Every structure is written in C-alpha cells, then in structure tokens.
mmCIF file of C-alpha atoms and ligand atoms in Angstrom:
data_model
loop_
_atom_site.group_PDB
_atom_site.id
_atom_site.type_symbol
_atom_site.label_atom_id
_atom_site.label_comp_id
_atom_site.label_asym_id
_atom_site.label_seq_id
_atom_site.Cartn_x
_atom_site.Cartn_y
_atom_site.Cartn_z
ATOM 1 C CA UNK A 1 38.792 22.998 -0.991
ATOM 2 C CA UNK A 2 37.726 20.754 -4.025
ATOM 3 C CA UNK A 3 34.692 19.349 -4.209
ATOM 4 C CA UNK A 4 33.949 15.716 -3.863
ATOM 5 C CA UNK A 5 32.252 13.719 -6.163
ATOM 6 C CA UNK A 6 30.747 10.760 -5.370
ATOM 7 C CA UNK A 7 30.558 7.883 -8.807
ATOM 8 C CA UNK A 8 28.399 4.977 -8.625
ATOM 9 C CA UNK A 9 28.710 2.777 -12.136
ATOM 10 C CA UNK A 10 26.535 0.403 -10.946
ATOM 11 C CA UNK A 11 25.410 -2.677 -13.198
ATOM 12 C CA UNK A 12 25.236 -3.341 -17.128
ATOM 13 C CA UNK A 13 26.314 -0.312 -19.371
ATOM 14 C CA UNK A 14 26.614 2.010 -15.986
ATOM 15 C CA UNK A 15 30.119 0.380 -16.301
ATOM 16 C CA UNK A 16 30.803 2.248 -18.966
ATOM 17 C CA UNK A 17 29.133 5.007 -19.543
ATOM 18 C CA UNK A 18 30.013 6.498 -15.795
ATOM 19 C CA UNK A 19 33.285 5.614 -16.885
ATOM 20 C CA UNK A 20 32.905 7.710 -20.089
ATOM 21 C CA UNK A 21 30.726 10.743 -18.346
ATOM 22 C CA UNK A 22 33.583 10.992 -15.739
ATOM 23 C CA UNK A 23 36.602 11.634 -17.737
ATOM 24 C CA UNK A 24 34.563 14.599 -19.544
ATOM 25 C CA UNK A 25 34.084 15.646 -15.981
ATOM 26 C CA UNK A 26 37.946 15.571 -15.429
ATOM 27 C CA UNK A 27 38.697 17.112 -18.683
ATOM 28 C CA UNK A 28 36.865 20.535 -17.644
ATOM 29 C CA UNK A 29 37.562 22.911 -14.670
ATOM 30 C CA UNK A 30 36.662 22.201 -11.597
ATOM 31 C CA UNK A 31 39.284 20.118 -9.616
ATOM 32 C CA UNK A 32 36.874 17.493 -8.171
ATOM 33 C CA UNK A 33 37.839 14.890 -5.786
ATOM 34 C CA UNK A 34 36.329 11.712 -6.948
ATOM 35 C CA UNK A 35 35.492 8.606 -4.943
ATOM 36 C CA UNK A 36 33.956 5.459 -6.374
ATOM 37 C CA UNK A 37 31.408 3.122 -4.618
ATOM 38 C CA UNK A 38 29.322 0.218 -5.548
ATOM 39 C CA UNK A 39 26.077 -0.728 -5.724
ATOM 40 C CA UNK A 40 23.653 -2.455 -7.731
ATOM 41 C CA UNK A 41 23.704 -6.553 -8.801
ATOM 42 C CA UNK A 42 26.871 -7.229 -8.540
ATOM 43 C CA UNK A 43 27.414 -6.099 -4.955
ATOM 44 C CA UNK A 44 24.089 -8.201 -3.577
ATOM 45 C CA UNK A 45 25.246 -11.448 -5.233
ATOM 46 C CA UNK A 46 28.912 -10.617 -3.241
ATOM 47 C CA UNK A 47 27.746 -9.328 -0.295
ATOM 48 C CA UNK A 48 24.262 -9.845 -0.202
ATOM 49 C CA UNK A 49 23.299 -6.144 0.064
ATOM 50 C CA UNK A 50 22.384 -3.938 -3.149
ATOM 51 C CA UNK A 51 23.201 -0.647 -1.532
ATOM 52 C CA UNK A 52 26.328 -1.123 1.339
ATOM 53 C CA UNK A 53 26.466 1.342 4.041
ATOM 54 C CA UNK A 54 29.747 2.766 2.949
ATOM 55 C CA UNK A 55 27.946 3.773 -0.452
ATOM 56 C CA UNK A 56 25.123 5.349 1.350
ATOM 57 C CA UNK A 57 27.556 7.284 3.952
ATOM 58 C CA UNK A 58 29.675 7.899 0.598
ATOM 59 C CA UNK A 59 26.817 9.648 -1.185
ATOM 60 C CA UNK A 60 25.943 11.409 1.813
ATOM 61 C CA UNK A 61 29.095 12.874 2.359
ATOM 62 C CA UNK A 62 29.506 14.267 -1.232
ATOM 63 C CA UNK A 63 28.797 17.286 -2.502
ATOM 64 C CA UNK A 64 27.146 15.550 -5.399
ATOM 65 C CA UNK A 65 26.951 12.208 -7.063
ATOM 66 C CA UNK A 66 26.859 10.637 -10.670
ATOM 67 C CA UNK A 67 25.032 7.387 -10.703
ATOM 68 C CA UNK A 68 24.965 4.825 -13.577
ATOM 69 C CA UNK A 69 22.198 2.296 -13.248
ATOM 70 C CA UNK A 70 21.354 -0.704 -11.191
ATOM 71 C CA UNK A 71 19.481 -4.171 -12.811
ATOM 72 C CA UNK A 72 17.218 -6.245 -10.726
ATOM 73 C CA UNK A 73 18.427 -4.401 -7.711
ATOM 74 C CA UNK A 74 17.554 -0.899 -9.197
ATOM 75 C CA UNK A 75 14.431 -0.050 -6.561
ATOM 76 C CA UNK A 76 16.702 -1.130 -3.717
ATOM 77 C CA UNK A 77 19.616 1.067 -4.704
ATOM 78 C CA UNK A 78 18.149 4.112 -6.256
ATOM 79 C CA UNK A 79 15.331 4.768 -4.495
ATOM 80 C CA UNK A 80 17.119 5.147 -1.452
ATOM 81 C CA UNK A 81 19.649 7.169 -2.901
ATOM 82 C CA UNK A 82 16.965 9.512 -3.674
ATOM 83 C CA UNK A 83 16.086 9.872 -0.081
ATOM 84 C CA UNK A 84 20.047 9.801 1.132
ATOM 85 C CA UNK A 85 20.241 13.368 -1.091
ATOM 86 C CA UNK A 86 16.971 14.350 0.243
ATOM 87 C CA UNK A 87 15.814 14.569 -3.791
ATOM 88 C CA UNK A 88 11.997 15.890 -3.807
ATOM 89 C CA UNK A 89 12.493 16.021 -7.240
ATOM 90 C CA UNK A 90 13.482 14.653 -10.286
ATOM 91 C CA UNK A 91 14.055 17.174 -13.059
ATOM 92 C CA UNK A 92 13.923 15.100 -16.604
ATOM 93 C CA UNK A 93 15.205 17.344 -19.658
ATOM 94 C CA UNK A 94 13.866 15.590 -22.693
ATOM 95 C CA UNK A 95 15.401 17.623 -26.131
ATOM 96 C CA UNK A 96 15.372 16.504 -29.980
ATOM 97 C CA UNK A 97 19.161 17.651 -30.580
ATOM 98 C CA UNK A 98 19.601 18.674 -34.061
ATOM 99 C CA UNK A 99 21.455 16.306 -36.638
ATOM 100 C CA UNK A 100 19.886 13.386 -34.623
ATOM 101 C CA UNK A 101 16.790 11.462 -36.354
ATOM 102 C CA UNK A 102 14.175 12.414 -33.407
ATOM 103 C CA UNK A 103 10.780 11.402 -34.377
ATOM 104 C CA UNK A 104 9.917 14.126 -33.210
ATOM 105 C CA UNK A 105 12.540 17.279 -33.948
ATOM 106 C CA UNK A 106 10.127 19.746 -32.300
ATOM 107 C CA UNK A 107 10.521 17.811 -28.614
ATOM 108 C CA UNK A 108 11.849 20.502 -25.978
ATOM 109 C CA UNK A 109 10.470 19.556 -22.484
ATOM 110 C CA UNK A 110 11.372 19.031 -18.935
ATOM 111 C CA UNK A 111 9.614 16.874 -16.980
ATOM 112 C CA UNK A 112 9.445 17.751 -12.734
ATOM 113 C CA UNK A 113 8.708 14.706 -11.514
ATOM 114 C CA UNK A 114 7.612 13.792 -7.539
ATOM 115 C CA UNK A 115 10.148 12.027 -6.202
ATOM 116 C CA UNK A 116 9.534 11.047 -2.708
ATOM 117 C CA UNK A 117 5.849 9.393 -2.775
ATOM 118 C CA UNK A 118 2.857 8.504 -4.568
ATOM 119 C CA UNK A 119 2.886 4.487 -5.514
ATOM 120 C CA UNK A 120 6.917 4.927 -4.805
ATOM 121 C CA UNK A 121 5.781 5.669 -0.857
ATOM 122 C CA UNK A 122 5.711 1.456 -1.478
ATOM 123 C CA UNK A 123 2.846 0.432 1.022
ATOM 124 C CA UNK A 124 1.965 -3.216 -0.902
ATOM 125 C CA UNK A 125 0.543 -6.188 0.105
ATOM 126 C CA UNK A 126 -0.462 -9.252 -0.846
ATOM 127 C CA UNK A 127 -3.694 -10.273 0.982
ATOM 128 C CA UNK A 128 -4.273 -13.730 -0.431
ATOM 129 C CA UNK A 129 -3.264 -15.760 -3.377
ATOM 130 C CA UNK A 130 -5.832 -14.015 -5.559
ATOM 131 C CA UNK A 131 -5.272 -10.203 -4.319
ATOM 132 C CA UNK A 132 -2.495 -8.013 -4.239
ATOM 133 C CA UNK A 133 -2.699 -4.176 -3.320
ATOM 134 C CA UNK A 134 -1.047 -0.873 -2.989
ATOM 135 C CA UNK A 135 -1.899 2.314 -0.851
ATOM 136 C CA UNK A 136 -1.035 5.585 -2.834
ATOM 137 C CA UNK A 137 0.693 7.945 -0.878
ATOM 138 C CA UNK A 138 0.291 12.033 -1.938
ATOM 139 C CA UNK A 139 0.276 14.537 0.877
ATOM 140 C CA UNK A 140 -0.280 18.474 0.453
ATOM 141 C CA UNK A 141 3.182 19.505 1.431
ATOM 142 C CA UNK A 142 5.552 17.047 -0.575
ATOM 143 C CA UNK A 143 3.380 18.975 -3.667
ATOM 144 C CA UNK A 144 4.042 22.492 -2.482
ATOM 145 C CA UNK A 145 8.016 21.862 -2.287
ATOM 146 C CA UNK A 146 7.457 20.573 -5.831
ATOM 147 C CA UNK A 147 4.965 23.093 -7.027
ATOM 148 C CA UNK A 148 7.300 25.852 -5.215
ATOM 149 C CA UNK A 149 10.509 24.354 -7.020
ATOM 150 C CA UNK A 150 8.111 24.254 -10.475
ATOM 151 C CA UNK A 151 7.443 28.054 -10.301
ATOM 152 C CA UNK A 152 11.234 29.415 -9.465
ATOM 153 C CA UNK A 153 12.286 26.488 -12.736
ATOM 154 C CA UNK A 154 9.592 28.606 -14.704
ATOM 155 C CA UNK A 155 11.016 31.752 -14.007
ATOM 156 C CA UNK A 156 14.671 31.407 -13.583
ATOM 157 C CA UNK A 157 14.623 29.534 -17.120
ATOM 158 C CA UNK A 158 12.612 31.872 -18.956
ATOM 159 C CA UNK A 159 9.647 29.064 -19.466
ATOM 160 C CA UNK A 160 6.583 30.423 -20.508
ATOM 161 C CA UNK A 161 4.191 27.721 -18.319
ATOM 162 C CA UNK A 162 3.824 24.285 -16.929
ATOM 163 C CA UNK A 163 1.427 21.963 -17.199
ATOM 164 C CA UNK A 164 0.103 19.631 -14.473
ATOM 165 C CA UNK A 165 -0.165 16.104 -15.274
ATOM 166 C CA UNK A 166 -2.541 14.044 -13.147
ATOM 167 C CA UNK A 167 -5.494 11.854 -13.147
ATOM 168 C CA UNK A 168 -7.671 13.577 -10.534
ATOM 169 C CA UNK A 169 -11.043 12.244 -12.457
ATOM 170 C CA UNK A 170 -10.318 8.726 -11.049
ATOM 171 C CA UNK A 171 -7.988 9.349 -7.957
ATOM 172 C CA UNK A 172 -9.901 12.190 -6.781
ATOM 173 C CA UNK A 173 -8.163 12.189 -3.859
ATOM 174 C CA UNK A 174 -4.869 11.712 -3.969
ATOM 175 C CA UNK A 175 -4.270 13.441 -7.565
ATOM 176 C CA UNK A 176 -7.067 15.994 -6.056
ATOM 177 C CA UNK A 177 -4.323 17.034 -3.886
ATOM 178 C CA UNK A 178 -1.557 17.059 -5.666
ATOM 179 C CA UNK A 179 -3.568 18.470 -9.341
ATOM 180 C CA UNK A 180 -4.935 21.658 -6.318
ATOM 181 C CA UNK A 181 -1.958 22.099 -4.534
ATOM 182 C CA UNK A 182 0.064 23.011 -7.652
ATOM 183 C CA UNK A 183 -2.325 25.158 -8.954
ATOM 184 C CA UNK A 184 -2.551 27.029 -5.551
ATOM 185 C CA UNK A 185 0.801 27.767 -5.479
ATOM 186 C CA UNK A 186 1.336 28.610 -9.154
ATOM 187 C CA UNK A 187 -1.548 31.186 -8.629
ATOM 188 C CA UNK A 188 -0.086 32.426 -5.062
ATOM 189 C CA UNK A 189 3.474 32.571 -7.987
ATOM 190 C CA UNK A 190 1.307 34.085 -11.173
ATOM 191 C CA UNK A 191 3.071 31.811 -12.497
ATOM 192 C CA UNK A 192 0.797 30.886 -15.818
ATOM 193 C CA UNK A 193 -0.148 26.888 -15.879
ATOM 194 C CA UNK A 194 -2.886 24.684 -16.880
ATOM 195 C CA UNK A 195 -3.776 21.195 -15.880
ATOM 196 C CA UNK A 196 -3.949 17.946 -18.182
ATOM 197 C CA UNK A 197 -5.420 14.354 -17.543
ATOM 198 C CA UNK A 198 -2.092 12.444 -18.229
ATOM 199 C CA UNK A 199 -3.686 10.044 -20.312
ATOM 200 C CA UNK A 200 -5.044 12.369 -23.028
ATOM 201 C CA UNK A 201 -1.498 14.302 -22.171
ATOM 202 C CA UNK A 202 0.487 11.472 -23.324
ATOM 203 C CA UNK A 203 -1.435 11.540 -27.078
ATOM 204 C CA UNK A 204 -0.748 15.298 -27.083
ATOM 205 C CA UNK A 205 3.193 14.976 -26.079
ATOM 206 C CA UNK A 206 3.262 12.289 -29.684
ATOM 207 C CA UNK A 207 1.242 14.568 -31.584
ATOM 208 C CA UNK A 208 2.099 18.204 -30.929
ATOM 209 C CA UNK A 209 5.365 17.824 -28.083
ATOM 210 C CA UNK A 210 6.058 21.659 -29.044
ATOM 211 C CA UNK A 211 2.357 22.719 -27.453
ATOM 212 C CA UNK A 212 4.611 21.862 -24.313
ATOM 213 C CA UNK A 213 7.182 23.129 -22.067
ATOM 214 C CA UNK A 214 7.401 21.884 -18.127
ATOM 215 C CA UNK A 215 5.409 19.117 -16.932
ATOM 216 C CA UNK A 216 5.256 18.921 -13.334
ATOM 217 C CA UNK A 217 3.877 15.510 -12.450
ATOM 218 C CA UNK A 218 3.370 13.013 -10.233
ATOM 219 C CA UNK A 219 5.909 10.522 -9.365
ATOM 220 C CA UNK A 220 4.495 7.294 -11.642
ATOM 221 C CA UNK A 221 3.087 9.786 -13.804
ATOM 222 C CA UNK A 222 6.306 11.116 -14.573
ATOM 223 C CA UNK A 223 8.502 8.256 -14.904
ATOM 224 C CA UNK A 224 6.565 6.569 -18.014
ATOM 225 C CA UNK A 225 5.782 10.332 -19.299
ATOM 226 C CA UNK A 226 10.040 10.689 -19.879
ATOM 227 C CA UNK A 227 10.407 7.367 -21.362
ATOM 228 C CA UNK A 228 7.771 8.065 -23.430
ATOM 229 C CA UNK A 229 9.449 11.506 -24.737
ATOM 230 C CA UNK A 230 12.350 9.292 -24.590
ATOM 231 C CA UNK A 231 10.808 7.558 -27.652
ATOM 232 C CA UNK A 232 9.980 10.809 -29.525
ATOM 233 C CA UNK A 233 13.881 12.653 -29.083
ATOM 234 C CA UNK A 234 15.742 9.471 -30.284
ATOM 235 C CA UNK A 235 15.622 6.815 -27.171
ATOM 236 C CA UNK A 236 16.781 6.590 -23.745
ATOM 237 C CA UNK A 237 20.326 7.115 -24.439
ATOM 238 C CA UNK A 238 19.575 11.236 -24.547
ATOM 239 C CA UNK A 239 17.902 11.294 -21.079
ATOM 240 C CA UNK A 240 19.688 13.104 -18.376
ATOM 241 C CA UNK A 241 18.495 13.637 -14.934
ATOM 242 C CA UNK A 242 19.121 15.506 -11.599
ATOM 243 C CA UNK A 243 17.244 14.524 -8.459
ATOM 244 C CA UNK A 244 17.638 17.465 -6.349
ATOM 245 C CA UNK A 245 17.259 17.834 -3.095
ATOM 246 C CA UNK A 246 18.231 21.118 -0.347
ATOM 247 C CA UNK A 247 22.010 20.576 0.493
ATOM 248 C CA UNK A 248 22.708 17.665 -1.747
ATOM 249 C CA UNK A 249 21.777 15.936 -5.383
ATOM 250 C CA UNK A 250 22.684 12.984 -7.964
ATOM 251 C CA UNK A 251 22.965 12.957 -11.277
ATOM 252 C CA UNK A 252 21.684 9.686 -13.147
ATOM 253 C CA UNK A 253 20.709 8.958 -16.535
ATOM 254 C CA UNK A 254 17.202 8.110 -17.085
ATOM 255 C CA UNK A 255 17.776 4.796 -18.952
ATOM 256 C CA UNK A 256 18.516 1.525 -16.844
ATOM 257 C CA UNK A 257 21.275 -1.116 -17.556
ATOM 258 C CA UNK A 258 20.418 -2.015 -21.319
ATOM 259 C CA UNK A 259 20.801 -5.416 -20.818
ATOM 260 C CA UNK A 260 20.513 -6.378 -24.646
ATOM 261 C CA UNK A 261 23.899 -4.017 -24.874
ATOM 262 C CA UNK A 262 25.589 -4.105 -21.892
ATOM 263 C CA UNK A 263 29.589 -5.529 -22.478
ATOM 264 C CA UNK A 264 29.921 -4.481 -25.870
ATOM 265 C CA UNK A 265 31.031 -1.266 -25.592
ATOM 266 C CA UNK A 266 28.092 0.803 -27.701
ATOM 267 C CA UNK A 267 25.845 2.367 -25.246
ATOM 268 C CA UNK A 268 25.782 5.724 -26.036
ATOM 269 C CA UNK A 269 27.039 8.271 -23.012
ATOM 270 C CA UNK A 270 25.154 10.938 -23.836
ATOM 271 C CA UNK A 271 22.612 11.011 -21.352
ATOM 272 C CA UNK A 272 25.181 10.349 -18.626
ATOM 273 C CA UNK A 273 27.579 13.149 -19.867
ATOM 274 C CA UNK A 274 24.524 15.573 -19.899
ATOM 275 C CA UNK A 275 23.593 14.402 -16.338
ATOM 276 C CA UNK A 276 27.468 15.831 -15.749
ATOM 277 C CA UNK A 277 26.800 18.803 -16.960
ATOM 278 C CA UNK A 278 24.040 18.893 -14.775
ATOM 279 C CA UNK A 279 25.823 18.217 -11.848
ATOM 280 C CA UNK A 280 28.076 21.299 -12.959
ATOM 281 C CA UNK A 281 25.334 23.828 -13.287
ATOM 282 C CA UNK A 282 24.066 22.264 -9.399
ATOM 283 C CA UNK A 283 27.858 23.132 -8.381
ATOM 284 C CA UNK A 284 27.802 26.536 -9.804
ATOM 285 C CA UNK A 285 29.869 25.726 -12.973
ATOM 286 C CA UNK A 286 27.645 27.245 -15.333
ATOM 287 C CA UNK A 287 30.100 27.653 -18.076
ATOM 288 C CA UNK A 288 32.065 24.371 -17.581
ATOM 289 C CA UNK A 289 28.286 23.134 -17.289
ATOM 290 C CA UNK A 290 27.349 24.801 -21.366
ATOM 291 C CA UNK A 291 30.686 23.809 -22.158
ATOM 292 C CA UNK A 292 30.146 20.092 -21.647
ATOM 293 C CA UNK A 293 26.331 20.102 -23.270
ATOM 294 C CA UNK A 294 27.953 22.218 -25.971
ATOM 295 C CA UNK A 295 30.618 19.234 -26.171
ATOM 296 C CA UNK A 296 28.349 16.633 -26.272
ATOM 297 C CA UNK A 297 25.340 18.506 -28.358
ATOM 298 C CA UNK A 298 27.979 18.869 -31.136
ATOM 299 C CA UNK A 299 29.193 15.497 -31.569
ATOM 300 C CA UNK A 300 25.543 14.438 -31.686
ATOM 301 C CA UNK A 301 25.153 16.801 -34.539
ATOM 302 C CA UNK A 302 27.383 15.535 -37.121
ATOM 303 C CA UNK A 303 30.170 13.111 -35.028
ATOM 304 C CA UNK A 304 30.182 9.530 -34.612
ATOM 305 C CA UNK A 305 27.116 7.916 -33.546
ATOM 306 C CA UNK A 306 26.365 4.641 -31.224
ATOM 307 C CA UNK A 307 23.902 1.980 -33.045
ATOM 308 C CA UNK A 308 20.642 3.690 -30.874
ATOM 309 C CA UNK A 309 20.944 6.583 -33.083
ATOM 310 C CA UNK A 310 21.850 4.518 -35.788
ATOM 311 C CA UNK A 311 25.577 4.870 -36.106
ATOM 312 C CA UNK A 312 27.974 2.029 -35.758
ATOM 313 C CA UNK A 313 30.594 4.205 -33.409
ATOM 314 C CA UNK A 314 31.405 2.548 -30.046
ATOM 315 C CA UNK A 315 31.164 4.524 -26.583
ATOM 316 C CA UNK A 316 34.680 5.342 -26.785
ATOM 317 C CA UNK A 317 34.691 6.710 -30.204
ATOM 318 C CA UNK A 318 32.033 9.052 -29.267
ATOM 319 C CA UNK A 319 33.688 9.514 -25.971
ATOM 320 C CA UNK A 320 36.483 10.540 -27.633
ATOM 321 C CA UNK A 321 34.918 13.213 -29.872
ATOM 322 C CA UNK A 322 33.433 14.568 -26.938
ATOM 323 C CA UNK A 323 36.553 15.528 -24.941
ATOM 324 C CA UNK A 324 38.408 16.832 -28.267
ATOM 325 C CA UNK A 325 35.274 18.979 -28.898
ATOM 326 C CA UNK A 326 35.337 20.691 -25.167
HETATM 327 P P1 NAD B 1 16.796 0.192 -20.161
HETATM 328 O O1 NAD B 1 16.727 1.665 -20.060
HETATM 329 O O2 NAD B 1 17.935 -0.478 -19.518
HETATM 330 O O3 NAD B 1 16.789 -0.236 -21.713
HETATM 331 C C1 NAD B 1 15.681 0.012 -22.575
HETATM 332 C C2 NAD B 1 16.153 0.019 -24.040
HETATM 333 O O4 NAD B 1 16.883 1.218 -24.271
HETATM 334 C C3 NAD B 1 17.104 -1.132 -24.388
HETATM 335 O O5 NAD B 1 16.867 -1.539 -25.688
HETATM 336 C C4 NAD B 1 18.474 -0.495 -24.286
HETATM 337 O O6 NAD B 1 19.449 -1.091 -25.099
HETATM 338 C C5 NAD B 1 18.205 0.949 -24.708
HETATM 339 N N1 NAD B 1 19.135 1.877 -24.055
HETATM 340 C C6 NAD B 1 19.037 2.346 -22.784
HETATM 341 N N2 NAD B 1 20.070 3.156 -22.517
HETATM 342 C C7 NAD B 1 20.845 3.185 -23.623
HETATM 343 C C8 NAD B 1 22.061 3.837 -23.953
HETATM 344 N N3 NAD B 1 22.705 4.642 -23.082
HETATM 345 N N4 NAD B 1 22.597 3.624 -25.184
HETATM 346 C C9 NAD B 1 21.960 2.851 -26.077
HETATM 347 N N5 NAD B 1 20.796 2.218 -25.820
HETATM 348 C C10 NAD B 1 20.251 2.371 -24.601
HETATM 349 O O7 NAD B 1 15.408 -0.383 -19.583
HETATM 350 P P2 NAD B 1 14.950 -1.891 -19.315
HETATM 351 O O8 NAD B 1 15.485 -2.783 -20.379
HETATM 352 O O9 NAD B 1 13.512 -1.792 -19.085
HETATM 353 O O10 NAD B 1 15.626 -2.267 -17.934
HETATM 354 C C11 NAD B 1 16.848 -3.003 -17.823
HETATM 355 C C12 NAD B 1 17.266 -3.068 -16.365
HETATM 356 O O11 NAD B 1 17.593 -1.743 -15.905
HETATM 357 C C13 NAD B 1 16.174 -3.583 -15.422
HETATM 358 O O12 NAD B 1 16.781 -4.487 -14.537
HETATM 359 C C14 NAD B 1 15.673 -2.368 -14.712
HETATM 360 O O13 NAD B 1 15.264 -2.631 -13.395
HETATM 361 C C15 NAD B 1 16.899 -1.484 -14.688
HETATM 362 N N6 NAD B 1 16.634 -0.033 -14.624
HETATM 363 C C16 NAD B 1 17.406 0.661 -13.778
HETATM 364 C C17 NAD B 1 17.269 2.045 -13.708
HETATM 365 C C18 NAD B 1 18.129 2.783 -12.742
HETATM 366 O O14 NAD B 1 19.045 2.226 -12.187
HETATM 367 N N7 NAD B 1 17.892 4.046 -12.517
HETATM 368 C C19 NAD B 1 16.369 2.696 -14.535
HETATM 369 C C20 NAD B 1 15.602 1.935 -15.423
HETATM 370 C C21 NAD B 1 15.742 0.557 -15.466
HETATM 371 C C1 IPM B 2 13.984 5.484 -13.330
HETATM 372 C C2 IPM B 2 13.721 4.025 -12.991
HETATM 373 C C3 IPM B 2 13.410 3.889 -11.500
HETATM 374 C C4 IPM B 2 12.141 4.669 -11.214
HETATM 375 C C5 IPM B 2 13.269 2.438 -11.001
HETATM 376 C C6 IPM B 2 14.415 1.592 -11.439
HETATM 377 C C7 IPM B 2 13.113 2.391 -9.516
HETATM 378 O O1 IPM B 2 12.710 3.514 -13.798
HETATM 379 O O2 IPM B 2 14.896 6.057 -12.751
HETATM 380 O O3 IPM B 2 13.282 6.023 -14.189
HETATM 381 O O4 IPM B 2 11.035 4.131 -11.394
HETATM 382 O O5 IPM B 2 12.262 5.816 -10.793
HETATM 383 MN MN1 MN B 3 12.127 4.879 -15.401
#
C-alpha cells in the first residue's frame, strides 16, 4: 500500500515552492498518495479558522506531511501541527553547499531544537496596561526524549559531539534543567558533549561555525540560532527541517512566507525540496532521499540561481534543473 502524503502550501511563496518540492517528490520512487489541505491566511479570512479540522485530521492520518509556510496565522497553524505529529523535535540542517557564496563556506551544523515547550508552552498574560508576562515552561522529561534523540543523531550520523546551548547563568532553573538533563543522559550515552551559554555561542557560530557540529537547544534558543546560520550558509532559502515525532513527522522549510517575494515566482525551493528529501530518509527511502539532495545540491553548484543567491533564475527554472538532474 502507498504511502500518503499529506501537502500543506499554505500562504505567500508556500504556494509555490510546495508546489515545486512536490513534483521532485513525484519524479522519484516511491508511489505516494498525495492529498492537499489548507491552512494558513487565506483559510482564516474564508472561514475564519487558520488550521480547519479536516487539515488537522488530514495530517494526522498521513504517514508524513510537507508544509509550506503560514503569514500572520503561522503560530496558530504550525504550532499545532507540531503537536498533531507528536514532533518533540525539530531537527534544523544548516550546510554552506559548494558553488553557493556562503559567508561562511565552512558552515556544517544541525541544530536539535525543543519543540514542544519552553516560551512556546505559551502561558502569557497581560496584567495591566503597563505589564505583560510569560511563564517558561521546561520540564526534565521533554529534555531526556530530546537529549535521548541527540545521542542516537550523534551516533547513527557519525558526529563527533554536540553542544548544549542554554542560558542556565540567568534562568537557573528552567535552562538548569534542561543544560543537566542533557548532560546526564549524554554521560549515561558516552556520548562526548560540552555545554555553551547561547549568547557567547552565537559569536562563535559567525566566527569559527566549523568548531561546531550538533547543537541541541532549547526551543527559542534554537529557532533564532538557525536563522542566524541561515545568514552565514546563504539565507533562509537553504533551510530544511523535519519535526519528528514517534509514529508521525512534517517536513517544513525553515523560512516563513517571504512576503517581499511572494507572487513573483523567485523564491528559491531549495529548502523545501531538501525538507523532501527529508521526508524520504523518515520513510525509509534513503537512496531516493541522496538522490533528491544530490539533485538539488548540484544545481546549487553551478545551475541557475534565484535572486537570494544572487541569480536572476525563477523557481521554475531551478525547478526544472532539479528534476532533469535526478
Ligand atoms: P521569512 O522567512 O518569510 O523571510 C525573511 C527573508 O528571507 C525575506 O527577505 C525573504 O524574501 C527571504 N526568504 C525566505 N525564504 C526564501 C526563499 N525560499 N527564497 C528566497 N528568499 C527567501 O521571514 P519573515 O519575513 O520574518 O516572516 C514573514 C511571514 O512568515 C510572517 O508572517 C511570519 O509569521 C511567517 N513565518 C512563518 C513561518 C512558518 O510558517 N513556519 C516561519 C517563519 C515566518
Ligand atoms: C519557525 C517559525 C515558527 C517558530 C513560528 C512561525 C511559530 O519561526 O518555524 O522557525 O517560531 O517555530
Ligand atoms: Mn523561525
């Protein structure tokens, strides 16, 4: 029996690079079943709900799921996407691919980011007209499923370490926990890490990125880390992600709806059609999975390029190239 895919395109340039990421999907083995859903903007100023029930009972359904990206509605859609698959984490490959103009070429990380709680747990409130606040959430056992995940990534993939990122010498507590827990059960793994204040990490990731290899971090923590490398690889159009979860995942880029782009037909698919290839490896696909990065690692090498890597190539150029180099 195939396997059924769910694709969300979402808002702004999800339309078409989901769109793009899919039929490379199509053009390699697997015979998936695909079935589209909505969410995002457009579906909230229609129906007045961001994420519809048929989209969460869609994703939840599906073996896995490619997502594009959602505007003003994007904490409302993807966040509880997230928790449909279950996702305790988000796994954020940041690369410098050859041929591209990465500011810095030496970039090879992956970023584990938390991705059920800390500020995300989303306890605010706004006391009075002067004070708003947020409670932090971090508890012991949401950073042992990560930390566990963290040491079989290390030595599945041939890593040599990772490095905690936290800020445990303000938020003794909650980063306390999260900064001990990981180290606990990378010792329990002998799995060889150290620990960095994510501040001073940041300057180190611009300075010397190939120092690093696997940042396991905290959910905040590692959302601005990835844009960050984001800036040293070549931008956000390179990002892939997987947020996986036990029985299920999704497969997003890391960018959002590049509203300064969206409609013209030049956002570059590459971080979408790695996410794809992502979703194959989840599956089992391995080789249609290297097939696809191979694909797409190529044609950033020395094919057409879309304006963010300083090219003037649309999408569908590049999508193009792409398929005729799988
Ligand atoms: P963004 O990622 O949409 O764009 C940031 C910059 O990167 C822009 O200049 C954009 O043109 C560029 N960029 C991003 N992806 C690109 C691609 N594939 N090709 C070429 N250039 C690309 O971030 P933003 O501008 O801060 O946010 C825009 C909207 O997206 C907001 O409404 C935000 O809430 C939403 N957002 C959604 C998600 C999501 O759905 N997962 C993630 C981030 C932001
Ligand atoms: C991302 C986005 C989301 C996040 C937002 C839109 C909720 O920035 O996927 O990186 O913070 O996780
Ligand atoms: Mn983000």
């Amino acid at each position: 029996m195939s396997e059924q895919i769910a694709v969300i395109p979402g808002d702004g340039i999800g339309q078409e690079v989901v769109p793009a990421a899919r039929r490379v999907l199509e053009a390699v083995g697997p015979e998936f079943e695909f079935v589209e859903g909505d969410a995002g903007d457009a579906v909230k100023e229609e129906t007045g709900t961001a994420l519809p029930d048929e989209t969460r009972s869609l994703v939840a359904a599906s073996d896995a799921t490619l997502f594009g990206a959602a505007g003003e509605t994007a904490a409302e859609v993807i966040l509880p996407l997230r928790s449909v698959v279950d996702s305790f984490v988000n796994v954020r490959p940041a690369r410098a691919y050859p041929g591209t103009d990465a500011l810095r070429p030496e970039t090879d990380l992956v970023f584990l980011r938390e991705n059920t709680e800390g500020v995300y747990a989303g306890h605010e409130s706004r006391l009075s007209d002067d004070v708003a606040t947020l409670t932090r959430v971090v508890t012991e056992s949401a950073s042992e499923r990560l930390a566990e995940f963290a040491c079989e990534y290390v030595e599945g993939r041939d890593e040599e370490s990772f490095t905690i990122a936290h800020k445990a010498n303000v938020m003794r507590e909650t980063d306390g926990v999260f900064r001990d827990t990981v180290d606990r059960v990378a010792d329990v793994h002998s799995v060889p890490h150290d620990e960095m204040l994510m501040d001073a990490l940041a300057t180190h990731l611009c300075l010397r990125p190939e120092e690093y290899d696997v940042i396991v971090c905290p959910n905040l923590a590692g959302d601005v880390l990835s844009d960050l490398a984001a800036g040293l690889v070549g931008g956000l159009g390179l990002l892939p992600s997987a947020n996986i979860g036990p029985d299920n995942a999704l497969f997003e880029p890391v960018h959002g709806t590049a509203p300064d782009i969206a409609g013209e037909g030049v956002a570059n698919p590459a971080a979408t059609m790695l996410s794809a290839a992502m979703l194959l490896e989840h599956l089992g696909y391995d080789e249609d999975g290297t097939a696809v990065r191979a694909a797409v690692e190529s044609v950033l090498s020395d094919g057409p390029r879309t304006p963010d890597l300083g090219g003037d190539a649309t999408t569908e150029d590049v999508t193009e190239a792409v398929l005729s180099r799988l």
